[in-house]
Amino acid sequence: MRFECRRLGVADANAYQSLRIEGFHLEPRAFRYAPEDESGVTLAAVEMRLRRDHVVGASAGDELIGIGGLACETGVKTGHKALLYGMYVRRAHRGAGVADAIMRELVDVARSRVEIVTLTVVSQNDRARRFYERWGFRAYGVEERAIKLAEDAYLDETLMALRVKF
């Protein structure tokens, strides 16, 4: 399968938001956000996110098939860190290197801007945790009951970090 990765811009806002909502809908146990959360985000706010953060999209032809974002901190004491967020690849395209290509670009950008990249991953999402570990991320804690699915149904999140500069 052929695909191309690139930084998304404001012209990609609709496709990006649609893919995020799809991921939240199809993989409710993989994300801390629900489709309703993203549905309430205005297009102007999505465009602002795409201007502010480094969001990468993978496309096969005209179809956006994968996304991931990197948000750099701006504070004097926290400007050395970035948050990796929103990694999602459509099921039909998993296992073809799409997630690796997105991650490669995000890590390359991080190396030029920050020292540490952090992320959270649902602790029970073994596939995602192994993917991040393969990229060098290491767990440094667990937030218990970080996500509430329903009455008395919770998911923990593992906090992970990757030092990109030593």
XYZ file of N, CA and C in Angstrom:
498
model
N 0.835 -1.175 0.000
C 0.000 0.000 0.000
C 0.886 1.246 0.000
N 0.529 2.196 -0.813
C 1.276 3.447 -0.891
C 0.531 4.521 -0.113
N 1.295 5.278 0.657
C 0.726 6.385 1.405
C 1.787 7.463 1.543
N 1.339 8.638 1.896
C 2.227 9.785 2.043
C 1.922 10.468 3.375
N 2.966 10.878 4.084
C 2.801 11.621 5.334
C 3.194 13.074 5.113
N 2.437 13.975 5.747
C 2.768 15.392 5.680
C 2.120 16.106 6.850
N 2.637 17.295 7.131
C 2.022 18.119 8.158
C 0.680 18.626 7.632
N -0.338 18.520 8.460
C -1.657 18.990 8.072
C -1.770 20.491 8.312
N -2.548 21.149 7.465
C -2.792 22.580 7.588
C -4.271 22.852 7.763
N -4.619 24.121 7.814
C -6.013 24.497 8.065
C -6.961 23.952 6.989
N -6.487 23.764 5.781
C -7.340 23.216 4.725
C -7.741 21.771 5.014
N -7.022 21.120 5.935
C -7.289 19.720 6.287
C -8.175 19.589 7.522
N -8.663 20.705 8.050
C -9.370 20.691 9.337
C -10.570 19.752 9.348
N -11.397 19.794 8.332
C -12.588 18.927 8.305
C -12.214 17.452 8.280
N -11.289 17.075 7.406
C -10.883 15.675 7.300
C -10.216 15.205 8.592
N -9.406 16.062 9.183
C -8.727 15.728 10.439
C -9.746 15.502 11.557
N -10.666 16.430 11.730
C -11.652 16.294 12.791
C -12.543 15.063 12.556
N -12.906 14.802 11.326
C -13.720 13.628 11.005
C -13.000 12.333 11.376
N -11.701 12.274 11.088
C -10.939 11.063 11.410
C -10.794 10.911 12.921
N -10.587 12.012 13.645
C -10.536 11.943 15.116
C -11.854 11.406 15.674
N -12.960 11.935 15.196
C -14.264 11.483 15.677
C -14.466 10.005 15.348
N -14.040 9.595 14.158
C -14.133 8.180 13.779
C -13.372 7.316 14.774
N -12.145 7.718 15.086
C -11.331 6.951 16.029
C -11.973 6.861 17.400
N -12.492 7.984 17.891
C -13.149 7.981 19.201
C -14.391 7.083 19.180
N -15.088 7.058 18.051
C -16.302 6.248 17.925
C -15.970 4.755 17.815
N -15.017 4.408 16.945
C -14.709 2.999 16.695
C -13.834 2.363 17.767
N -13.065 3.174 18.465
C -12.132 2.657 19.482
C -12.375 3.352 20.823
N -13.574 3.226 21.389
C -13.897 3.979 22.605
C -13.017 3.646 23.803
N -12.417 2.474 23.821
C -11.559 2.094 24.944
C -10.095 2.466 24.707
N -9.808 3.141 23.596
C -8.433 3.517 23.277
C -8.152 4.992 23.515
N -9.183 5.793 23.714
C -8.994 7.235 23.851
C -9.688 7.760 25.101
N -9.172 8.848 25.624
C -9.790 9.478 26.793
C -10.945 10.385 26.395
N -11.101 10.631 25.113
C -12.176 11.497 24.654
C -13.268 10.682 23.973
N -14.487 11.178 24.086
C -15.639 10.566 23.430
C -15.930 11.331 22.143
N -16.628 10.697 21.202
C -16.977 11.412 19.961
C -17.701 12.730 20.239
N -18.529 12.740 21.268
C -19.263 13.958 21.616
C -18.328 15.098 22.011
N -17.187 14.760 22.615
C -16.213 15.786 22.995
C -15.680 16.503 21.757
N -15.277 15.735 20.772
C -14.702 16.328 19.558
C -15.772 16.967 18.690
N -16.961 16.414 18.688
C -18.048 16.995 17.899
C -18.370 18.417 18.343
N -18.115 18.712 19.609
C -18.374 20.042 20.135
C -17.278 21.048 19.861
N -16.176 20.601 19.275
C -15.058 21.497 18.956
C -15.368 22.200 17.644
N -15.275 23.511 17.634
C -15.579 24.279 16.418
C -14.491 24.091 15.375
N -14.845 24.312 14.135
C -13.867 24.231 13.055
C -12.754 25.250 13.276
N -13.085 26.422 13.787
C -12.062 27.442 14.072
C -11.063 26.937 15.107
N -11.535 26.200 16.114
C -10.635 25.643 17.128
C -9.748 24.551 16.534
N -10.298 23.745 15.642
C -9.500 22.713 14.966
C -8.427 23.374 14.108
N -8.798 24.417 13.383
C -7.824 25.144 12.562
C -6.712 25.727 13.436
N -7.077 26.255 14.604
C -6.075 26.799 15.528
C -5.124 25.700 15.995
N -5.655 24.518 16.286
C -4.814 23.382 16.692
C -3.826 23.039 15.579
N -4.308 23.041 14.345
C -3.437 22.694 13.219
C -2.370 23.760 12.975
N -2.652 25.004 13.310
C -1.630 26.062 13.208
C -0.604 25.950 14.330
N -1.097 25.691 15.539
C -0.269 25.704 16.747
C 0.598 24.452 16.869
N -0.007 23.279 16.690
C 0.684 22.012 16.904
C 1.251 21.474 15.596
N 2.115 20.509 15.708
C 2.616 19.824 14.523
C 1.790 18.549 14.380
N 0.784 18.583 13.525
C -0.108 17.447 13.318
C 0.229 16.817 11.976
N 0.486 15.521 12.017
C 0.860 14.782 10.814
C -0.306 13.913 10.380
N -0.532 13.887 9.089
C -1.548 13.023 8.518
C -0.927 12.113 7.479
N -1.413 10.889 7.429
C -1.005 9.946 6.386
C -2.186 9.799 5.440
N -1.910 9.896 4.146
C -2.967 9.804 3.139
C -2.620 8.735 2.115
N -3.673 8.019 1.714
C -3.571 7.093 0.586
C -4.480 7.688 -0.481
N -3.874 8.269 -1.492
C -4.664 9.020 -2.462
C -5.248 10.238 -1.776
N -6.534 10.436 -1.915
C -7.209 11.578 -1.284
C -7.761 11.252 0.097
N -7.566 10.020 0.564
C -8.146 9.585 1.837
C -7.143 9.740 2.978
N -7.542 10.462 4.016
C -6.740 10.572 5.231
C -6.922 9.281 6.011
N -5.818 8.557 6.256
C -5.911 7.229 6.873
C -5.264 7.152 8.245
N -4.511 8.169 8.626
C -3.855 8.145 9.934
C -3.462 9.540 10.354
N -3.417 9.759 11.674
C -3.076 11.068 12.223
C -2.311 10.914 13.525
N -1.593 11.952 13.877
C -0.922 12.052 15.170
C -0.456 13.474 15.359
N -0.412 13.931 16.608
C -0.046 15.314 16.861
C 1.026 15.469 17.919
N 1.708 16.596 17.854
C 2.744 16.953 18.813
C 2.490 18.391 19.251
N 2.238 18.568 20.543
C 1.996 19.891 21.107
C 3.166 20.252 22.008
N 3.892 21.290 21.648
C 5.046 21.732 22.435
C 4.598 22.674 23.541
N 5.155 22.480 24.716
C 4.899 23.388 25.835
C 5.558 24.728 25.521
N 5.069 25.794 26.143
C 5.620 27.124 25.867
C 6.161 27.823 27.099
N 5.969 27.277 28.274
C 6.401 27.930 29.499
C 7.907 27.964 29.659
N 8.376 28.932 30.436
C 9.803 29.067 30.700
C 10.362 27.785 31.312
N 9.614 27.202 32.249
C 10.097 26.007 32.934
C 9.661 24.709 32.276
N 8.743 24.766 31.312
C 8.239 23.539 30.679
C 8.448 23.513 29.172
N 9.106 24.510 28.620
C 9.303 24.602 27.183
C 10.179 23.512 26.590
N 10.778 22.700 27.438
C 11.629 21.600 26.958
C 10.827 20.328 26.698
N 9.484 20.385 26.874
C 8.649 19.197 26.743
C 7.600 19.361 25.647
N 7.153 18.219 25.136
C 6.044 18.185 24.174
C 5.155 16.998 24.526
N 3.891 17.090 24.124
C 2.921 16.020 24.329
C 2.571 15.414 22.979
N 2.725 14.116 22.860
C 2.285 13.396 21.669
C 0.836 12.971 21.919
N -0.048 13.225 20.957
C -1.461 12.933 21.188
C -2.165 12.505 19.907
N -3.293 11.845 20.102
C -4.234 11.581 19.011
C -3.755 10.642 17.922
N -2.882 9.697 18.241
C -2.442 8.738 17.221
C -3.610 7.819 16.861
N -3.906 7.748 15.580
C -4.968 6.865 15.110
C -4.717 6.518 13.657
N -4.842 5.227 13.349
C -4.750 4.729 11.973
C -5.981 3.872 11.724
N -6.622 4.101 10.598
C -7.803 3.303 10.248
C -7.429 1.822 10.229
N -8.346 0.999 10.694
C -8.098 -0.449 10.822
C -7.590 -1.076 9.531
N -8.172 -0.716 8.405
C -7.798 -1.324 7.122
C -6.352 -1.036 6.739
N -5.741 -0.050 7.382
C -4.378 0.349 7.017
C -3.351 0.031 8.106
N -3.778 -0.624 9.158
C -2.850 -0.988 10.239
C -1.941 -2.113 9.777
N -0.728 -2.093 10.292
C 0.246 -3.122 9.944
C 1.007 -2.832 8.665
N 0.765 -1.673 8.055
C 1.427 -1.316 6.793
C 2.508 -0.252 6.984
N 2.829 0.079 8.236
C 3.873 1.070 8.493
C 3.376 2.497 8.610
N 2.078 2.700 8.579
C 1.516 4.051 8.638
C 1.837 4.703 9.982
N 1.570 4.002 11.081
C 1.841 4.562 12.411
C 3.327 4.856 12.582
N 4.186 3.985 12.087
C 5.634 4.224 12.180
C 6.036 5.472 11.402
N 5.462 5.659 10.231
C 5.796 6.837 9.425
C 5.353 8.123 10.123
N 4.166 8.112 10.706
C 3.690 9.280 11.448
C 4.599 9.527 12.647
N 4.901 8.482 13.397
C 5.753 8.619 14.576
C 7.143 9.115 14.204
N 7.694 8.608 13.112
C 9.026 9.037 12.677
C 9.055 10.552 12.468
N 8.045 11.081 11.783
C 8.016 12.522 11.554
C 7.842 13.291 12.861
N 6.971 12.811 13.736
C 6.744 13.506 15.000
C 7.997 13.496 15.886
N 8.686 12.385 15.939
C 9.914 12.300 16.744
C 11.001 13.180 16.138
N 11.112 13.209 14.816
C 12.095 14.083 14.167
C 11.830 15.549 14.500
N 10.574 15.948 14.455
C 10.215 17.326 14.805
C 10.534 17.584 16.274
N 10.193 16.642 17.127
C 10.464 16.799 18.560
C 11.952 16.982 18.815
N 12.784 16.220 18.140
C 14.237 16.331 18.351
C 14.756 17.723 18.030
N 14.104 18.421 17.129
C 14.558 19.765 16.765
C 13.992 20.840 17.688
N 13.045 20.471 18.573
C 12.367 21.489 19.377
C 12.425 21.285 20.886
N 12.444 20.032 21.339
C 12.310 19.760 22.768
C 13.298 18.689 23.223
N 13.274 18.414 24.522
C 14.124 17.369 25.094
C 13.351 16.096 25.409
N 12.076 16.256 25.770
C 11.270 15.127 26.231
C 9.892 15.164 25.567
N 9.436 13.985 25.136
C 8.075 13.841 24.619
C 7.323 12.938 25.585
N 6.141 13.395 26.024
C 5.307 12.592 26.909
C 4.038 12.178 26.175
N 3.379 11.172 26.718
C 2.094 10.730 26.193
C 1.385 9.946 27.273
N 0.092 9.745 27.063
C -0.664 8.814 27.891
C -1.285 7.785 26.972
N -1.384 6.571 27.476
C -1.991 5.478 26.715
C -2.829 4.652 27.672
N -3.988 4.225 27.218
C -4.831 3.367 28.054
C -4.013 2.133 28.421
N -3.908 1.886 29.713
C -3.043 0.803 30.198
C -3.406 -0.552 29.614
N -4.683 -0.780 29.343
C -5.127 -2.064 28.807
C -4.937 -2.167 27.288
N -4.461 -1.120 26.645
C -4.247 -1.127 25.197
C -2.826 -1.639 24.917
N -2.685 -2.964 24.992
C -1.366 -3.587 24.866
C -0.686 -3.276 23.542
N -1.429 -3.287 22.462
C -0.831 -3.023 21.139
C -0.210 -1.629 21.087
N -0.944 -0.635 21.560
C -0.424 0.734 21.546
C 0.778 0.871 22.487
N 0.681 0.280 23.674
C 1.812 0.368 24.618
C 3.074 -0.253 24.013
N 2.936 -1.405 23.378
C 4.102 -2.046 22.748
C 4.658 -1.187 21.616
N 3.783 -0.550 20.848
C 4.218 0.344 19.775
C 5.070 1.467 20.350
N 4.580 2.132 21.390
C 5.330 3.238 21.989
C 6.638 2.754 22.609
N 6.625 1.596 23.245
C 7.858 1.034 23.810
C 8.871 0.751 22.718
N 8.403 0.262 21.583
C 9.310 -0.010 20.454
C 9.985 1.273 19.978
N 9.314 2.393 20.132
C 9.873 3.688 19.758
C 10.732 4.298 20.868
N 10.878 3.597 21.982
C 11.750 4.062 23.060
C 11.048 4.746 24.215
N 9.727 4.858 24.173
C 8.997 5.454 25.294
C 9.029 4.490 26.478
N 9.166 5.058 27.676
C 9.189 4.265 28.895
C 8.113 4.759 29.853
N 7.447 3.803 30.499
C 6.405 4.147 31.468
C 7.046 4.756 32.711
N 6.408 5.792 33.239
C 6.884 6.388 34.478
C 5.788 6.531 35.515
N 4.601 6.050 35.198
C 3.522 6.106 36.175
C 2.211 5.651 35.574
N 1.219 5.514 36.443
C -0.121 5.128 36.027
C -1.117 6.042 36.720
N -2.018 6.583 35.938
C -3.132 7.334 36.510
C -4.306 6.371 36.592
N -4.616 5.951 37.794
C -5.714 5.019 37.982
C -7.046 5.703 37.733
N -7.952 4.964 37.133
C -9.314 5.440 36.867
C -9.315 6.769 36.113
N -8.421 6.902 35.161
C -8.299 8.139 34.390
C -9.495 8.375 33.472
N -10.129 7.303 33.042
C -11.234 7.379 32.095
C -12.430 6.643 32.686
N -13.567 7.312 32.693
C -14.794 6.666 33.171
C -15.678 6.369 31.970
N -15.938 5.083 31.746
C -16.756 4.656 30.611
C -18.231 4.614 30.964
N -18.536 4.087 32.106
C -19.921 3.951 32.557
C -19.874 3.803 34.072
N -21.021 3.638 34.640
C -21.085 3.461 36.092
C -20.172 2.307 36.516
N -19.191 2.619 37.331
C -18.243 1.633 37.867
C -17.387 0.947 36.806
N -17.207 1.553 35.637
C -16.316 1.021 34.609
C -15.258 2.084 34.301
N -14.029 1.779 34.643
C -12.938 2.743 34.503
C -11.770 2.120 33.745
N -10.952 2.987 33.148
C -9.706 2.571 32.519
C -8.569 3.384 33.127
N -7.443 2.733 33.338
C -6.242 3.417 33.800
C -5.458 3.902 32.585
N -4.651 4.932 32.791
C -3.747 5.398 31.733
C -2.305 5.286 32.216
N -1.454 4.771 31.343
C -0.027 4.713 31.604
C 0.599 5.982 31.045
N 1.407 6.637 31.872
C 2.132 7.838 31.456
C 3.492 7.393 30.944
N 3.867 7.859 29.763
C 5.126 7.432 29.141
C 5.909 8.649 28.676
N 7.225 8.473 28.575
C 8.087 9.566 28.117
C 9.232 9.026 27.282
N 9.683 9.855 26.376
C 10.835 9.570 25.518
C 11.763 10.777 25.572
N 12.999 10.545 25.989
C 13.988 11.623 25.954
C 14.588 11.658 24.559
N 14.421 12.784 23.881
C 14.928 12.896 22.520
C 16.247 13.658 22.469
N 16.574 14.338 23.565
C 17.875 15.011 23.709
C 18.393 14.691 25.097
N 19.678 14.420 25.201
C 20.273 14.080 26.505
C 21.222 15.141 26.960
